[in-house]
Amino acid sequence: MNAKKNKNRFEVTLTFVTWFAIFLVWFLGTNLREVSSLILPSPQEVWETFIAIVRNGYNNISIWQHLSDSFVRLFWAVAVAFVTAVPLGLLSGYFGKFRAVIDSIVQFYRPIPPLAYYALLILWMGIDDASKVTLLYLAAFAPIYIACVAAVNSVNQDYILSSRSLGASQKDVFLKIVLPACMPDIFTGLRTAMGFAYTTLVAAEMTAATSGIGWMVIDASRYLKSDVMFVGIIIMGITGILMDSGLLYLENKFIFWKGKD
């Protein structure tokens, strides 16, 4: 137990040292003017810009509204993806005929870059949030679906055969053995999907958007406002870490049997 605690402390310390080293290189490089502020703004400039955006907003929209608009799109997309991908993935993993219908469709669109079909979504659904949420949904669906299929296929067959020999119905096997065994992988798929959807958020807000953190970064890039770009990127990075940490906390709290046979 003590060895594990010492290992965790060392890893946390190493993480802080790594980020401190990155910040130090950034600070020294920009303050010694080895790099143009247009290309790489200093930490002080980024901080001042952040304070200004918090106080005055960006493009007459508060930073909280930008965050709210982005996260409403993101969470709606991921929530719907979770609700649809989990049952479809579990059924595809459990029933070969069901998988034959669904799997090829997912595998077909999964490698296609989101921007390749985003214009079609706008043509079909308009420039409102529906097309943006659908794009994020498609980005989030595949990782959850694939994780569910793989999870079902990795369930220990001895448990299934033993339960059937004791008279368990197919429904009982699925609900009491397969589903609990799949939950850790489902959460892993959800965390991966959240990351995919968040990276797609910038693409979703590139076209016909007037708010959102991704839009703020894209808009700032058009006018070479590198300090605003850094503010948006850092906000996205920090919020992404917080969301992933939140999902990891929920996984550890509710999926307490993870790693135990």
mmCIF file of C-alpha atoms in Angstrom:
data_model
loop_
_atom_site.group_PDB
_atom_site.id
_atom_site.type_symbol
_atom_site.label_atom_id
_atom_site.label_comp_id
_atom_site.label_asym_id
_atom_site.label_seq_id
_atom_site.Cartn_x
_atom_site.Cartn_y
_atom_site.Cartn_z
ATOM 1 C CA MET A 1 0.000 0.000 0.000
ATOM 2 C CA ASN A 2 2.804 2.425 0.940
ATOM 3 C CA ALA A 3 4.684 1.542 -2.229
ATOM 4 C CA LYS A 4 1.579 2.348 -4.273
ATOM 5 C CA LYS A 5 1.118 5.701 -2.495
ATOM 6 C CA ASN A 6 4.775 6.587 -3.057
ATOM 7 C CA LYS A 7 4.442 5.674 -6.730
ATOM 8 C CA ASN A 8 1.341 7.880 -7.085
ATOM 9 C CA ARG A 9 3.090 10.788 -5.352
ATOM 10 C CA PHE A 10 6.089 10.411 -7.645
ATOM 11 C CA GLU A 11 3.862 10.401 -10.733
ATOM 12 C CA VAL A 12 1.972 13.509 -9.541
ATOM 13 C CA THR A 13 5.270 15.259 -8.813
ATOM 14 C CA LEU A 14 6.594 14.281 -12.237
ATOM 15 C CA THR A 15 3.457 15.708 -13.867
ATOM 16 C CA PHE A 16 3.863 19.045 -12.068
ATOM 17 C CA VAL A 17 7.574 19.179 -12.923
ATOM 18 C CA THR A 18 6.799 18.513 -16.601
ATOM 19 C CA TRP A 19 4.240 21.332 -16.795
ATOM 20 C CA PHE A 20 6.480 23.681 -14.839
ATOM 21 C CA ALA A 21 9.301 22.991 -17.317
ATOM 22 C CA ILE A 22 6.968 23.687 -20.266
ATOM 23 C CA PHE A 23 5.785 26.929 -18.656
ATOM 24 C CA LEU A 24 9.381 27.977 -17.892
ATOM 25 C CA VAL A 25 10.506 27.417 -21.490
ATOM 26 C CA TRP A 26 7.451 29.359 -22.701
ATOM 27 C CA PHE A 27 8.105 32.211 -20.263
ATOM 28 C CA LEU A 28 11.828 32.508 -20.988
ATOM 29 C CA GLY A 29 11.450 32.098 -24.748
ATOM 30 C CA THR A 30 8.831 34.832 -25.042
ATOM 31 C CA ASN A 31 10.308 37.263 -22.523
ATOM 32 C CA LEU A 32 13.788 37.036 -23.994
ATOM 33 C CA ARG A 33 12.110 37.768 -27.332
ATOM 34 C CA GLU A 34 13.498 34.705 -29.008
ATOM 35 C CA VAL A 35 10.032 34.286 -30.525
ATOM 36 C CA SER A 36 7.706 36.919 -31.967
ATOM 37 C CA SER A 37 4.625 37.623 -29.829
ATOM 38 C CA LEU A 38 2.522 37.267 -32.983
ATOM 39 C CA ILE A 39 3.630 33.652 -33.259
ATOM 40 C CA LEU A 40 3.860 32.838 -29.555
ATOM 41 C CA PRO A 41 2.460 35.337 -27.029
ATOM 42 C CA SER A 42 3.970 35.467 -23.558
ATOM 43 C CA PRO A 43 2.177 34.011 -20.516
ATOM 44 C CA GLN A 44 1.577 37.572 -19.282
ATOM 45 C CA GLU A 45 -0.116 38.556 -22.564
ATOM 46 C CA VAL A 46 -2.285 35.453 -22.516
ATOM 47 C CA TRP A 47 -3.274 36.102 -18.892
ATOM 48 C CA GLU A 48 -4.142 39.744 -19.606
ATOM 49 C CA THR A 49 -6.211 38.692 -22.613
ATOM 50 C CA PHE A 50 -7.990 36.082 -20.518
ATOM 51 C CA ILE A 51 -8.892 38.689 -17.873
ATOM 52 C CA ALA A 52 -10.109 41.062 -20.597
ATOM 53 C CA ILE A 53 -12.290 38.353 -22.158
ATOM 54 C CA VAL A 54 -13.723 37.379 -18.762
ATOM 55 C CA ARG A 55 -14.605 41.026 -18.097
ATOM 56 C CA ASN A 56 -15.734 42.130 -21.539
ATOM 57 C CA GLY A 57 -16.420 38.941 -23.446
ATOM 58 C CA TYR A 58 -15.348 38.241 -27.012
ATOM 59 C CA ASN A 59 -17.227 39.697 -29.980
ATOM 60 C CA ASN A 60 -19.810 41.139 -27.561
ATOM 61 C CA ILE A 61 -20.540 37.680 -26.127
ATOM 62 C CA SER A 62 -19.450 36.727 -22.611
ATOM 63 C CA ILE A 63 -16.946 33.921 -22.121
ATOM 64 C CA TRP A 64 -19.585 32.055 -20.102
ATOM 65 C CA GLN A 65 -21.986 32.178 -23.051
ATOM 66 C CA HIS A 66 -19.264 30.846 -25.352
ATOM 67 C CA LEU A 67 -18.634 27.993 -22.910
ATOM 68 C CA SER A 68 -22.330 27.327 -22.435
ATOM 69 C CA ASP A 69 -23.054 27.177 -26.165
ATOM 70 C CA SER A 70 -20.164 24.782 -26.785
ATOM 71 C CA PHE A 71 -20.973 22.479 -23.896
ATOM 72 C CA VAL A 72 -24.688 22.329 -24.678
ATOM 73 C CA ARG A 73 -23.794 21.118 -28.182
ATOM 74 C CA LEU A 74 -21.176 18.725 -26.836
ATOM 75 C CA PHE A 75 -23.205 17.158 -24.041
ATOM 76 C CA TRP A 76 -26.354 16.739 -26.135
ATOM 77 C CA ALA A 77 -24.327 14.958 -28.814
ATOM 78 C CA VAL A 78 -22.447 12.689 -26.400
ATOM 79 C CA ALA A 79 -25.582 11.912 -24.378
ATOM 80 C CA VAL A 80 -27.553 10.845 -27.452
ATOM 81 C CA ALA A 81 -24.535 8.898 -28.747
ATOM 82 C CA PHE A 82 -24.260 7.063 -25.424
ATOM 83 C CA VAL A 83 -27.970 6.218 -25.304
ATOM 84 C CA THR A 84 -27.947 4.847 -28.859
ATOM 85 C CA ALA A 85 -24.443 3.369 -29.200
ATOM 86 C CA VAL A 86 -24.474 1.309 -25.991
ATOM 87 C CA PRO A 87 -27.530 -0.842 -26.786
ATOM 88 C CA LEU A 88 -26.574 -1.148 -30.461
ATOM 89 C CA GLY A 89 -22.998 -2.083 -29.555
ATOM 90 C CA LEU A 90 -24.024 -4.625 -26.929
ATOM 91 C CA LEU A 91 -26.577 -6.212 -29.252
ATOM 92 C CA SER A 92 -24.045 -6.285 -32.098
ATOM 93 C CA GLY A 93 -21.528 -8.005 -29.869
ATOM 94 C CA TYR A 94 -24.073 -10.489 -28.553
ATOM 95 C CA PHE A 95 -25.955 -11.309 -31.761
ATOM 96 C CA GLY A 96 -24.001 -11.963 -34.953
ATOM 97 C CA LYS A 97 -26.930 -11.172 -37.268
ATOM 98 C CA PHE A 98 -27.496 -7.809 -35.597
ATOM 99 C CA ARG A 99 -23.797 -7.020 -35.948
ATOM 100 C CA ALA A 100 -23.910 -7.867 -39.657
ATOM 101 C CA VAL A 101 -26.484 -5.103 -40.130
ATOM 102 C CA ILE A 102 -24.958 -2.335 -37.987
ATOM 103 C CA ASP A 103 -21.204 -2.896 -37.966
ATOM 104 C CA SER A 104 -20.491 -2.256 -41.650
ATOM 105 C CA ILE A 105 -22.286 1.106 -41.492
ATOM 106 C CA VAL A 106 -20.211 2.250 -38.521
ATOM 107 C CA GLN A 107 -16.968 0.990 -40.058
ATOM 108 C CA PHE A 108 -17.814 2.790 -43.318
ATOM 109 C CA TYR A 109 -18.196 6.299 -41.892
ATOM 110 C CA ARG A 110 -15.756 6.010 -38.966
ATOM 111 C CA PRO A 111 -12.513 6.753 -40.923
ATOM 112 C CA ILE A 112 -14.059 9.665 -42.850
ATOM 113 C CA PRO A 113 -12.904 13.095 -41.560
ATOM 114 C CA PRO A 114 -15.845 15.073 -40.117
ATOM 115 C CA LEU A 115 -15.246 18.032 -42.426
ATOM 116 C CA ALA A 116 -15.739 15.741 -45.430
ATOM 117 C CA TYR A 117 -19.456 15.360 -44.717
ATOM 118 C CA TYR A 118 -20.135 18.462 -42.604
ATOM 119 C CA ALA A 119 -21.196 20.446 -45.680
ATOM 120 C CA LEU A 120 -23.783 17.763 -46.439
ATOM 121 C CA LEU A 121 -25.142 17.956 -42.894
ATOM 122 C CA ILE A 122 -25.536 21.719 -43.275
ATOM 123 C CA LEU A 123 -27.358 21.247 -46.597
ATOM 124 C CA TRP A 124 -29.670 18.650 -45.066
ATOM 125 C CA MET A 125 -30.225 20.164 -41.619
ATOM 126 C CA GLY A 126 -29.481 23.873 -41.984
ATOM 127 C CA ILE A 127 -26.947 26.114 -40.286
ATOM 128 C CA ASP A 128 -28.469 25.908 -36.814
ATOM 129 C CA ASP A 129 -27.233 23.720 -33.983
ATOM 130 C CA ALA A 130 -28.871 20.587 -35.406
ATOM 131 C CA SER A 131 -26.079 20.073 -37.953
ATOM 132 C CA LYS A 132 -23.391 20.796 -35.360
ATOM 133 C CA VAL A 133 -24.844 18.412 -32.787
ATOM 134 C CA THR A 134 -25.240 15.721 -35.450
ATOM 135 C CA LEU A 135 -21.586 16.090 -36.458
ATOM 136 C CA LEU A 136 -20.502 15.725 -32.817
ATOM 137 C CA TYR A 137 -22.906 12.805 -32.395
ATOM 138 C CA LEU A 138 -21.329 10.926 -35.298
ATOM 139 C CA ALA A 139 -17.870 11.588 -33.857
ATOM 140 C CA ALA A 140 -18.916 10.229 -30.449
ATOM 141 C CA PHE A 141 -21.024 7.281 -31.605
ATOM 142 C CA ALA A 142 -18.310 5.112 -33.183
ATOM 143 C CA PRO A 143 -15.895 4.908 -30.185
ATOM 144 C CA ILE A 144 -18.714 3.936 -27.806
ATOM 145 C CA TYR A 145 -20.165 1.400 -30.234
ATOM 146 C CA ILE A 146 -16.792 -0.237 -30.935
ATOM 147 C CA ALA A 147 -15.945 -0.371 -27.214
ATOM 148 C CA CYS A 148 -19.257 -2.122 -26.509
ATOM 149 C CA VAL A 149 -18.762 -4.708 -29.256
ATOM 150 C CA ALA A 150 -15.218 -5.443 -28.097
ATOM 151 C CA ALA A 151 -16.362 -5.641 -24.470
ATOM 152 C CA VAL A 152 -18.991 -8.285 -25.238
ATOM 153 C CA ASN A 153 -16.480 -10.339 -27.217
ATOM 154 C CA SER A 154 -14.006 -10.245 -24.321
ATOM 155 C CA VAL A 155 -16.438 -11.531 -21.667
ATOM 156 C CA ASN A 156 -15.155 -14.733 -20.067
ATOM 157 C CA GLN A 157 -17.075 -17.531 -21.759
ATOM 158 C CA ASP A 158 -16.730 -19.762 -18.694
ATOM 159 C CA TYR A 159 -19.078 -17.441 -16.795
ATOM 160 C CA ILE A 160 -21.660 -17.580 -19.569
ATOM 161 C CA LEU A 161 -21.477 -21.376 -19.946
ATOM 162 C CA SER A 162 -21.628 -21.913 -16.185
ATOM 163 C CA SER A 163 -24.701 -19.718 -15.799
ATOM 164 C CA ARG A 164 -26.463 -21.448 -18.675
ATOM 165 C CA SER A 165 -25.697 -24.857 -17.203
ATOM 166 C CA LEU A 166 -27.398 -23.667 -14.017
ATOM 167 C CA GLY A 167 -30.536 -22.782 -15.949
ATOM 168 C CA ALA A 168 -30.096 -19.041 -16.522
ATOM 169 C CA SER A 169 -32.090 -17.633 -19.413
ATOM 170 C CA GLN A 170 -30.472 -15.670 -22.241
ATOM 171 C CA LYS A 171 -31.935 -12.485 -20.764
ATOM 172 C CA ASP A 172 -30.444 -13.230 -17.338
ATOM 173 C CA VAL A 173 -27.053 -14.009 -18.867
ATOM 174 C CA PHE A 174 -27.091 -10.720 -20.737
ATOM 175 C CA LEU A 175 -28.271 -8.520 -17.855
ATOM 176 C CA LYS A 176 -26.419 -10.174 -14.965
ATOM 177 C CA ILE A 177 -23.168 -11.325 -16.565
ATOM 178 C CA VAL A 178 -22.502 -9.693 -19.923
ATOM 179 C CA LEU A 179 -23.642 -6.147 -19.085
ATOM 180 C CA PRO A 180 -21.736 -5.805 -15.752
ATOM 181 C CA ALA A 181 -18.613 -7.272 -17.379
ATOM 182 C CA CYS A 182 -18.867 -4.717 -20.191
ATOM 183 C CA MET A 183 -19.350 -1.613 -18.029
ATOM 184 C CA PRO A 184 -15.609 -0.797 -17.568
ATOM 185 C CA ASP A 185 -15.042 -0.887 -21.329
ATOM 186 C CA ILE A 186 -18.215 1.129 -21.914
ATOM 187 C CA PHE A 187 -16.859 3.886 -19.674
ATOM 188 C CA THR A 188 -13.532 3.752 -21.517
ATOM 189 C CA GLY A 189 -15.421 4.141 -24.783
ATOM 190 C CA LEU A 190 -17.373 7.060 -23.324
ATOM 191 C CA ARG A 191 -14.155 8.832 -22.298
ATOM 192 C CA THR A 192 -12.703 8.264 -25.768
ATOM 193 C CA ALA A 193 -15.917 9.500 -27.380
ATOM 194 C CA MET A 194 -15.893 12.657 -25.279
ATOM 195 C CA GLY A 195 -12.368 13.390 -26.517
ATOM 196 C CA PHE A 196 -13.296 12.728 -30.156
ATOM 197 C CA ALA A 197 -16.372 14.929 -29.911
ATOM 198 C CA TYR A 198 -14.441 17.720 -28.219
ATOM 199 C CA THR A 199 -11.784 17.760 -30.944
ATOM 200 C CA THR A 200 -14.564 17.811 -33.553
ATOM 201 C CA LEU A 201 -16.180 20.773 -31.785
ATOM 202 C CA VAL A 202 -13.806 23.228 -33.487
ATOM 203 C CA ALA A 203 -14.776 21.840 -36.898
ATOM 204 C CA ALA A 204 -18.458 22.002 -35.961
ATOM 205 C CA GLU A 205 -18.162 25.667 -34.997
ATOM 206 C CA MET A 206 -16.101 26.662 -38.029
ATOM 207 C CA THR A 207 -19.129 27.164 -40.255
ATOM 208 C CA ALA A 208 -22.183 29.328 -39.623
ATOM 209 C CA ALA A 209 -21.506 29.785 -35.915
ATOM 210 C CA THR A 210 -21.290 33.026 -33.964
ATOM 211 C CA SER A 211 -20.435 31.654 -30.533
ATOM 212 C CA GLY A 212 -18.612 28.846 -28.789
ATOM 213 C CA ILE A 213 -15.054 28.250 -27.629
ATOM 214 C CA GLY A 214 -14.145 26.509 -30.876
ATOM 215 C CA TRP A 215 -15.600 29.392 -32.883
ATOM 216 C CA MET A 216 -13.659 31.884 -30.738
ATOM 217 C CA VAL A 217 -10.370 30.141 -31.608
ATOM 218 C CA ILE A 218 -11.222 29.986 -35.320
ATOM 219 C CA ASP A 219 -12.366 33.622 -35.411
ATOM 220 C CA ALA A 220 -9.210 34.773 -33.618
ATOM 221 C CA SER A 221 -7.047 32.845 -36.101
ATOM 222 C CA ARG A 222 -8.579 34.797 -38.998
ATOM 223 C CA TYR A 223 -7.271 38.041 -37.507
ATOM 224 C CA LEU A 224 -3.986 36.594 -36.186
ATOM 225 C CA LYS A 225 -5.019 37.159 -32.560
ATOM 226 C CA SER A 226 -2.671 34.545 -31.191
ATOM 227 C CA ASP A 227 -3.277 35.591 -27.579
ATOM 228 C CA VAL A 228 -7.027 34.932 -27.938
ATOM 229 C CA MET A 229 -6.260 31.642 -29.666
ATOM 230 C CA PHE A 230 -4.084 30.603 -26.735
ATOM 231 C CA VAL A 231 -6.819 31.549 -24.265
ATOM 232 C CA GLY A 232 -9.342 29.401 -26.138
ATOM 233 C CA ILE A 233 -6.935 26.481 -26.535
ATOM 234 C CA ILE A 234 -5.973 26.527 -22.848
ATOM 235 C CA ILE A 235 -9.636 26.713 -21.796
ATOM 236 C CA MET A 236 -10.451 23.751 -24.032
ATOM 237 C CA GLY A 237 -7.501 21.788 -22.679
ATOM 238 C CA ILE A 238 -8.360 22.434 -19.028
ATOM 239 C CA THR A 239 -12.075 21.740 -19.459
ATOM 240 C CA GLY A 240 -11.221 18.582 -21.390
ATOM 241 C CA ILE A 241 -9.057 17.353 -18.506
ATOM 242 C CA LEU A 242 -11.816 18.191 -16.015
ATOM 243 C CA MET A 243 -14.437 16.296 -18.026
ATOM 244 C CA ASP A 244 -12.200 13.250 -18.383
ATOM 245 C CA SER A 245 -11.354 13.352 -14.668
ATOM 246 C CA GLY A 246 -15.064 13.558 -13.864
ATOM 247 C CA LEU A 247 -15.820 10.491 -15.972
ATOM 248 C CA LEU A 248 -12.880 8.639 -14.414
ATOM 249 C CA TYR A 249 -14.190 9.510 -10.938
ATOM 250 C CA LEU A 250 -17.657 8.194 -11.812
ATOM 251 C CA GLU A 251 -16.110 5.034 -13.242
ATOM 252 C CA ASN A 252 -14.067 4.365 -10.099
ATOM 253 C CA LYS A 253 -17.056 5.115 -7.864
ATOM 254 C CA PHE A 254 -19.756 3.094 -9.605
ATOM 255 C CA ILE A 255 -17.783 0.454 -11.545
ATOM 256 C CA PHE A 256 -16.010 -0.754 -8.410
ATOM 257 C CA TRP A 257 -15.567 -4.293 -9.744
ATOM 258 C CA LYS A 258 -13.252 -3.151 -12.547
ATOM 259 C CA GLY A 259 -10.125 -5.303 -12.671
ATOM 260 C CA LYS A 260 -11.615 -7.955 -10.377
ATOM 261 C CA ASP A 261 -12.557 -11.417 -11.586
#
